[in-house]
PDB file of C-alpha atoms in Angstrom:
ATOM      1  CA  UNK A  18       8.927 -24.554 -11.581  1.00  0.00           C
ATOM      2  CA  UNK A  19      10.354 -21.309 -12.721  1.00  0.00           C
ATOM      3  CA  UNK A  20      13.492 -19.690 -14.491  1.00  0.00           C
ATOM      4  CA  UNK A  21      14.049 -16.568 -12.632  1.00  0.00           C
ATOM      5  CA  UNK A  22      13.568 -14.377 -15.980  1.00  0.00           C
ATOM      6  CA  UNK A  23      10.844 -12.227 -15.564  1.00  0.00           C
ATOM      7  CA  UNK A  24       8.265 -11.885 -18.176  1.00  0.00           C
ATOM      8  CA  UNK A  25       7.187  -8.191 -17.388  1.00  0.00           C
ATOM      9  CA  UNK A  26       6.418  -5.799 -14.147  1.00  0.00           C
ATOM     10  CA  UNK A  27       2.977  -6.107 -13.265  1.00  0.00           C
ATOM     11  CA  UNK A  28       1.274  -3.244 -11.111  1.00  0.00           C
ATOM     12  CA  UNK A  29      -0.743  -3.891  -7.983  1.00  0.00           C
ATOM     13  CA  UNK A  30      -4.517  -2.122  -9.065  1.00  0.00           C
ATOM     14  CA  UNK A  31      -6.240  -3.877  -5.575  1.00  0.00           C
ATOM     15  CA  UNK A  32      -5.989  -5.691  -2.408  1.00  0.00           C
ATOM     16  CA  UNK A  33      -8.894  -7.250  -0.428  1.00  0.00           C
ATOM     17  CA  UNK A  34      -8.114  -8.747   2.981  1.00  0.00           C
ATOM     18  CA  UNK A  35      -9.706 -12.208   3.533  1.00  0.00           C
ATOM     19  CA  UNK A  36      -9.460 -13.002   7.660  1.00  0.00           C
ATOM     20  CA  UNK A  37      -5.626 -12.815   7.422  1.00  0.00           C
ATOM     21  CA  UNK A  38      -5.093 -13.452   4.277  1.00  0.00           C
ATOM     22  CA  UNK A  39      -5.178 -11.016   1.194  1.00  0.00           C
ATOM     23  CA  UNK A  40      -6.339 -11.155  -2.531  1.00  0.00           C
ATOM     24  CA  UNK A  41      -4.167  -9.012  -4.914  1.00  0.00           C
ATOM     25  CA  UNK A  42      -5.612  -8.150  -8.268  1.00  0.00           C
ATOM     26  CA  UNK A  43      -2.639  -7.144 -10.826  1.00  0.00           C
ATOM     27  CA  UNK A  44      -2.576  -5.632 -13.995  1.00  0.00           C
ATOM     28  CA  UNK A  45      -0.548  -7.462 -16.500  1.00  0.00           C
ATOM     29  CA  UNK A  46      -0.337  -8.104 -20.343  1.00  0.00           C
ATOM     30  CA  UNK A  47      -0.564 -11.485 -20.146  1.00  0.00           C
ATOM     31  CA  UNK A  48      -3.842 -11.546 -17.960  1.00  0.00           C
ATOM     32  CA  UNK A  49      -6.077 -12.760 -20.814  1.00  0.00           C
ATOM     33  CA  UNK A  50      -3.775 -15.982 -21.737  1.00  0.00           C
ATOM     34  CA  UNK A  51      -4.245 -17.025 -17.925  1.00  0.00           C
ATOM     35  CA  UNK A  52      -5.996 -19.974 -16.683  1.00  0.00           C
ATOM     36  CA  UNK A  53      -8.230 -20.133 -13.324  1.00  0.00           C
ATOM     37  CA  UNK A  54      -5.586 -22.423 -11.056  1.00  0.00           C
ATOM     38  CA  UNK A  55      -2.400 -21.683 -13.177  1.00  0.00           C
ATOM     39  CA  UNK A  56       0.892 -20.611 -11.249  1.00  0.00           C
ATOM     40  CA  UNK A  57       2.229 -17.133 -11.302  1.00  0.00           C
ATOM     41  CA  UNK A  58       5.515 -15.881  -9.657  1.00  0.00           C
ATOM     42  CA  UNK A  59       4.863 -12.565  -8.151  1.00  0.00           C
ATOM     43  CA  UNK A  60       8.074 -11.275  -6.824  1.00  0.00           C
ATOM     44  CA  UNK A  61       9.241 -14.875  -7.084  1.00  0.00           C
ATOM     45  CA  UNK A  62       6.711 -16.295  -4.868  1.00  0.00           C
ATOM     46  CA  UNK A  63       4.412 -18.633  -6.575  1.00  0.00           C
ATOM     47  CA  UNK A  64       0.511 -17.563  -6.554  1.00  0.00           C
ATOM     48  CA  UNK A  65      -2.287 -19.419  -7.872  1.00  0.00           C
ATOM     49  CA  UNK A  66      -4.428 -17.428 -10.325  1.00  0.00           C
ATOM     50  CA  UNK A  67      -7.987 -17.234  -8.904  1.00  0.00           C
ATOM     51  CA  UNK A  68      -9.700 -14.943 -11.623  1.00  0.00           C
ATOM     52  CA  UNK A  69      -8.702 -13.116 -14.750  1.00  0.00           C
ATOM     53  CA  UNK A  70     -10.167 -10.193 -16.833  1.00  0.00           C
ATOM     54  CA  UNK A  71      -8.237  -9.294 -20.043  1.00  0.00           C
ATOM     55  CA  UNK A  72      -6.034  -6.503 -18.108  1.00  0.00           C
ATOM     56  CA  UNK A  73      -5.834  -7.945 -14.673  1.00  0.00           C
ATOM     57  CA  UNK A  74      -5.962 -11.276 -12.462  1.00  0.00           C
ATOM     58  CA  UNK A  75      -6.249 -12.067  -8.774  1.00  0.00           C
ATOM     59  CA  UNK A  76      -4.165 -14.513  -6.944  1.00  0.00           C
ATOM     60  CA  UNK A  77      -5.140 -15.484  -3.057  1.00  0.00           C
ATOM     61  CA  UNK A  78      -1.923 -14.439  -1.068  1.00  0.00           C
ATOM     62  CA  UNK A  79      -2.230 -17.113   2.329  1.00  0.00           C
ATOM     63  CA  UNK A  80      -1.458 -15.737   5.516  1.00  0.00           C
ATOM     64  CA  UNK A  81       2.010 -17.728   5.892  1.00  0.00           C
ATOM     65  CA  UNK A  82       3.107 -16.710   2.817  1.00  0.00           C
ATOM     66  CA  UNK A  83       2.322 -13.117   3.459  1.00  0.00           C
ATOM     67  CA  UNK A  84       4.301 -13.693   6.575  1.00  0.00           C
ATOM     68  CA  UNK A  85       7.678 -15.022   4.740  1.00  0.00           C
ATOM     69  CA  UNK A  86       7.351 -12.830   1.794  1.00  0.00           C
ATOM     70  CA  UNK A  87       7.508  -8.958   0.790  1.00  0.00           C
ATOM     71  CA  UNK A  88       4.048  -9.146  -0.417  1.00  0.00           C
ATOM     72  CA  UNK A  89       2.547  -7.954   2.928  1.00  0.00           C
ATOM     73  CA  UNK A  90       3.956  -5.145   2.366  1.00  0.00           C
ATOM     74  CA  UNK A  91       2.612  -4.079  -0.889  1.00  0.00           C
ATOM     75  CA  UNK A  92       0.298  -1.102  -1.683  1.00  0.00           C
ATOM     76  CA  UNK A  93      -1.656  -0.311  -4.695  1.00  0.00           C
ATOM     77  CA  UNK A  94       0.580   1.352  -7.591  1.00  0.00           C
ATOM     78  CA  UNK A  95       3.596  -1.076  -6.232  1.00  0.00           C
ATOM     79  CA  UNK A  96       5.513  -2.590  -9.424  1.00  0.00           C
ATOM     80  CA  UNK A  97       5.933  -6.510  -8.921  1.00  0.00           C
ATOM     81  CA  UNK A  98       7.995  -9.079 -10.906  1.00  0.00           C
ATOM     82  CA  UNK A  99       5.859 -11.485 -12.724  1.00  0.00           C
ATOM     83  CA  UNK A 100       6.620 -15.077 -14.271  1.00  0.00           C
ATOM     84  CA  UNK A 101       4.347 -17.783 -15.754  1.00  0.00           C
ATOM     85  CA  UNK A 102       5.285 -21.323 -14.791  1.00  0.00           C
ATOM     86  CA  UNK A 103       8.069 -22.520 -17.185  1.00  0.00           C
ATOM     87  CA  UNK A 104       7.099 -24.742 -20.079  1.00  0.00           C
ATOM     88  CA  UNK A 105       8.223 -28.583 -20.223  1.00  0.00           C
ATOM     89  CA  UNK A 106      11.168 -28.759 -23.141  1.00  0.00           C
ATOM     90  CA  UNK A 107      11.904 -24.831 -22.787  1.00  0.00           C
ATOM     91  CA  UNK A 108      15.280 -23.406 -22.580  1.00  0.00           C
ATOM     92  CA  UNK A 109      16.573 -22.730 -18.964  1.00  0.00           C
ATOM     93  CA  UNK A 110      18.209 -19.601 -19.022  1.00  0.00           C
ATOM     94  CA  UNK A 111      18.274 -18.476 -15.580  1.00  0.00           C
ATOM     95  CA  UNK A 112      18.110 -21.157 -13.085  1.00  0.00           C
ATOM     96  CA  UNK A 113      15.406 -23.520 -11.245  1.00  0.00           C
ATOM     97  CA  UNK A 114      13.692 -21.050  -9.228  1.00  0.00           C
ATOM     98  CA  UNK A 115      10.725 -23.126  -7.128  1.00  0.00           C
ATOM     99  CA  UNK A 116       8.512 -20.021  -6.374  1.00  0.00           C
ATOM    100  CA  UNK A 117       8.814 -20.873  -2.272  1.00  0.00           C
ATOM    101  CA  UNK A 118      10.647 -17.849  -0.525  1.00  0.00           C
ATOM    102  CA  UNK A 119      13.368 -18.860   2.260  1.00  0.00           C
ATOM    103  CA  UNK A 120      13.183 -15.515   4.083  1.00  0.00           C
ATOM    104  CA  UNK A 121      13.306 -11.534   3.353  1.00  0.00           C
ATOM    105  CA  UNK A 122      16.392  -9.545   2.828  1.00  0.00           C
ATOM    106  CA  UNK A 123      17.036  -5.963   3.377  1.00  0.00           C
ATOM    107  CA  UNK A 124      18.486  -3.750   0.713  1.00  0.00           C
ATOM    108  CA  UNK A 125      22.002  -2.125   2.155  1.00  0.00           C
ATOM    109  CA  UNK A 126      23.537  -0.344   0.019  1.00  0.00           C
ATOM    110  CA  UNK A 127      23.189   0.423  -3.870  1.00  0.00           C
ATOM    111  CA  UNK A 128      26.143   1.577  -5.879  1.00  0.00           C
ATOM    112  CA  UNK A 129      27.771   1.808  -9.168  1.00  0.00           C
ATOM    113  CA  UNK A 130      30.390  -0.193 -10.727  1.00  0.00           C
ATOM    114  CA  UNK A 131      31.399  -0.448 -14.042  1.00  0.00           C
ATOM    115  CA  UNK A 132      28.570   0.322 -15.151  1.00  0.00           C
ATOM    116  CA  UNK A 133      26.334  -2.224 -13.389  1.00  0.00           C
ATOM    117  CA  UNK A 134      24.654  -1.526 -10.031  1.00  0.00           C
ATOM    118  CA  UNK A 135      25.770  -3.446  -7.152  1.00  0.00           C
ATOM    119  CA  UNK A 136      22.881  -4.107  -4.535  1.00  0.00           C
ATOM    120  CA  UNK A 137      24.254  -5.418  -0.852  1.00  0.00           C
ATOM    121  CA  UNK A 138      21.358  -7.448   0.862  1.00  0.00           C
ATOM    122  CA  UNK A 139      21.702  -7.725   4.566  1.00  0.00           C
ATOM    123  CA  UNK A 140      20.855 -11.516   4.804  1.00  0.00           C
ATOM    124  CA  UNK A 141      21.900 -15.064   6.346  1.00  0.00           C
ATOM    125  CA  UNK A 142      24.669 -16.369   4.127  1.00  0.00           C
ATOM    126  CA  UNK A 143      24.343 -20.190   5.255  1.00  0.00           C
ATOM    127  CA  UNK A 144      23.414 -21.198   1.459  1.00  0.00           C
ATOM    128  CA  UNK A 145      24.927 -18.253  -0.297  1.00  0.00           C
ATOM    129  CA  UNK A 146      28.160 -18.707  -2.078  1.00  0.00           C
ATOM    130  CA  UNK A 147      30.386 -16.800  -4.056  1.00  0.00           C
ATOM    131  CA  UNK A 148      29.375 -17.258  -8.033  1.00  0.00           C
ATOM    132  CA  UNK A 149      26.415 -19.309  -7.037  1.00  0.00           C
ATOM    133  CA  UNK A 150      22.773 -18.626  -7.782  1.00  0.00           C
ATOM    134  CA  UNK A 151      20.156 -16.791  -5.962  1.00  0.00           C
ATOM    135  CA  UNK A 152      16.584 -15.522  -6.484  1.00  0.00           C
ATOM    136  CA  UNK A 153      16.073 -11.626  -5.670  1.00  0.00           C
ATOM    137  CA  UNK A 154      12.427 -10.478  -5.932  1.00  0.00           C
ATOM    138  CA  UNK A 155      12.297 -13.708  -8.548  1.00  0.00           C
ATOM    139  CA  UNK A 156      15.129 -12.865 -10.686  1.00  0.00           C
ATOM    140  CA  UNK A 157      17.909 -15.319 -11.230  1.00  0.00           C
ATOM    141  CA  UNK A 158      21.188 -13.946 -10.372  1.00  0.00           C
ATOM    142  CA  UNK A 159      24.938 -14.702  -9.649  1.00  0.00           C
ATOM    143  CA  UNK A 160      26.471 -13.854  -6.273  1.00  0.00           C
ATOM    144  CA  UNK A 161      29.113 -11.578  -6.780  1.00  0.00           C
ATOM    145  CA  UNK A 162      30.241 -11.397  -3.015  1.00  0.00           C
ATOM    146  CA  UNK A 163      29.569 -12.788   0.053  1.00  0.00           C
ATOM    147  CA  UNK A 164      30.088 -11.098   3.717  1.00  0.00           C
ATOM    148  CA  UNK A 165      29.281 -12.137   7.164  1.00  0.00           C
ATOM    149  CA  UNK A 166      25.731 -10.989   7.241  1.00  0.00           C
ATOM    150  CA  UNK A 167      25.244  -9.919   3.966  1.00  0.00           C
ATOM    151  CA  UNK A 168      25.918 -10.905   0.090  1.00  0.00           C
ATOM    152  CA  UNK A 169      26.236  -8.828  -3.390  1.00  0.00           C
ATOM    153  CA  UNK A 170      24.828  -9.285  -6.726  1.00  0.00           C
ATOM    154  CA  UNK A 171      25.948  -7.026  -9.769  1.00  0.00           C
ATOM    155  CA  UNK A 172      22.529  -6.050 -11.790  1.00  0.00           C
ATOM    156  CA  UNK A 173      23.452  -5.338 -15.666  1.00  0.00           C
ATOM    157  CA  UNK A 174      21.124  -2.349 -17.320  1.00  0.00           C
ATOM    158  CA  UNK A 175      19.303  -4.898 -18.910  1.00  0.00           C
ATOM    159  CA  UNK A 176      18.178  -6.563 -15.912  1.00  0.00           C
ATOM    160  CA  UNK A 177      17.416  -3.512 -14.119  1.00  0.00           C
ATOM    161  CA  UNK A 178      15.338  -1.903 -16.809  1.00  0.00           C
ATOM    162  CA  UNK A 179      13.180  -5.062 -17.100  1.00  0.00           C
ATOM    163  CA  UNK A 180      12.705  -5.637 -13.503  1.00  0.00           C
ATOM    164  CA  UNK A 181      11.236  -3.953 -10.426  1.00  0.00           C
ATOM    165  CA  UNK A 182      14.540  -3.360  -9.299  1.00  0.00           C
ATOM    166  CA  UNK A 183      15.208  -0.139 -10.891  1.00  0.00           C
ATOM    167  CA  UNK A 184      12.015   1.243  -8.372  1.00  0.00           C
ATOM    168  CA  UNK A 185      13.987  -0.333  -5.270  1.00  0.00           C
ATOM    169  CA  UNK A 186      16.203   2.085  -2.909  1.00  0.00           C
ATOM    170  CA  UNK A 187      18.126   1.293   0.399  1.00  0.00           C
ATOM    171  CA  UNK A 188      16.225  -0.190   3.370  1.00  0.00           C
ATOM    172  CA  UNK A 189      13.363  -1.725   0.999  1.00  0.00           C
ATOM    173  CA  UNK A 190      12.960  -5.134   1.557  1.00  0.00           C
ATOM    174  CA  UNK A 191      13.467  -7.856  -1.358  1.00  0.00           C
ATOM    175  CA  UNK A 192      12.561 -11.887  -1.488  1.00  0.00           C
ATOM    176  CA  UNK A 193      15.109 -14.035  -1.266  1.00  0.00           C
ATOM    177  CA  UNK A 194      14.893 -17.767  -2.728  1.00  0.00           C
ATOM    178  CA  UNK A 195      18.225 -19.754  -2.112  1.00  0.00           C
ATOM    179  CA  UNK A 196      19.440 -22.057  -4.696  1.00  0.00           C
ATOM    180  CA  UNK A 197      17.576 -25.394  -3.934  1.00  0.00           C
ATOM    181  CA  UNK A 198      20.618 -27.404  -4.580  1.00  0.00           C
ATOM    182  CA  UNK A 199      22.673 -25.739  -1.979  1.00  0.00           C
ATOM    183  CA  UNK A 200      19.690 -26.751   0.479  1.00  0.00           C
ATOM    184  CA  UNK A 201      19.709 -30.402  -0.966  1.00  0.00           C
ATOM    185  CA  UNK A 202      23.595 -30.894  -0.426  1.00  0.00           C
ATOM    186  CA  UNK A 203      23.079 -29.339   3.414  1.00  0.00           C
ATOM    187  CA  UNK A 204      20.226 -31.661   4.114  1.00  0.00           C
ATOM    188  CA  UNK A 205      22.041 -34.841   2.662  1.00  0.00           C
ATOM    189  CA  UNK A 206      25.435 -33.679   4.722  1.00  0.00           C
ATOM    190  CA  UNK A 207      23.374 -33.368   7.950  1.00  0.00           C
ATOM    191  CA  UNK A 208      21.780 -36.740   7.482  1.00  0.00           C
ATOM    192  CA  UNK A 209      25.018 -38.456   6.618  1.00  0.00           C
ATOM    193  CA  UNK A 210      26.251 -36.891   9.828  1.00  0.00           C
ATOM    194  CA  UNK A 211      23.607 -37.844  11.955  1.00  0.00           C
ATOM    195  CA  UNK A 212      23.921 -41.522  10.911  1.00  0.00           C
ATOM    196  CA  UNK A 213      27.786 -41.541  12.083  1.00  0.00           C
ATOM    197  CA  UNK A 214      26.579 -40.627  15.514  1.00  0.00           C
ATOM    198  CA  UNK A 215      24.725 -44.090  15.204  1.00  0.00           C
ATOM    199  CA  UNK A 216      27.014 -47.148  15.038  1.00  0.00           C
ATOM    200  CA  UNK A 217      24.578 -50.197  13.853  1.00  0.00           C
ATOM    201  CA  UNK A 218      25.420 -53.419  11.873  1.00  0.00           C
ATOM    202  CA  UNK A 219      23.284 -51.555   9.081  1.00  0.00           C
ATOM    203  CA  UNK A 220      25.431 -48.326   9.325  1.00  0.00           C
ATOM    204  CA  UNK A 221      28.826 -51.071   8.854  1.00  0.00           C
ATOM    205  CA  UNK A 222      27.775 -52.785   5.727  1.00  0.00           C
ATOM    206  CA  UNK A 223      26.563 -49.466   4.101  1.00  0.00           C
ATOM    207  CA  UNK A 224      29.801 -48.144   4.711  1.00  0.00           C
ATOM    208  CA  UNK A 225      31.212 -51.511   3.379  1.00  0.00           C
ATOM    209  CA  UNK A 226      32.613 -53.325   6.794  1.00  0.00           C
TER     210      UNK A 226
END
């Protein structure tokens, strides 16, 4: 689990191809503190540390993860958002982020509004609600507006400065993790709808008949 609060911006220093998968080596200040097997969110995608030095660490990114995320587009020198897994008992200042990317969104437009940068993202809005939460490249954000096939988030200067969003432009791709509670509610309601289609003695008892 993660909080969606980025610890630091890392840099891709090496990429090694591995039969459809990739091993990314990243430069980060906290590299020396990591342990083998520890989880680190890279642009919001949960990855396991396979090795580390004082200034770098490496993760093995499977083919499925590459397919679902923007990690496959990374090149040496690119900047990525990094967050280590949350510690039980620490404050949760963002929202619960699992590190499981649901899809890739495309930046449609970036504009300035009241001192903030407003990012409009092209994406399926099935699980997106106004004032709800979403993780963008691992960053916990509040949705400010929802359209038919896009949504907007407002980025304050402090967030922009501490994340890789400051390097992005229109046409770039971002990892998106929907709010886990929205997905659970949808699953629960779907299950209830399916049950209603099958009237049985068990169904009647469960519903007080």
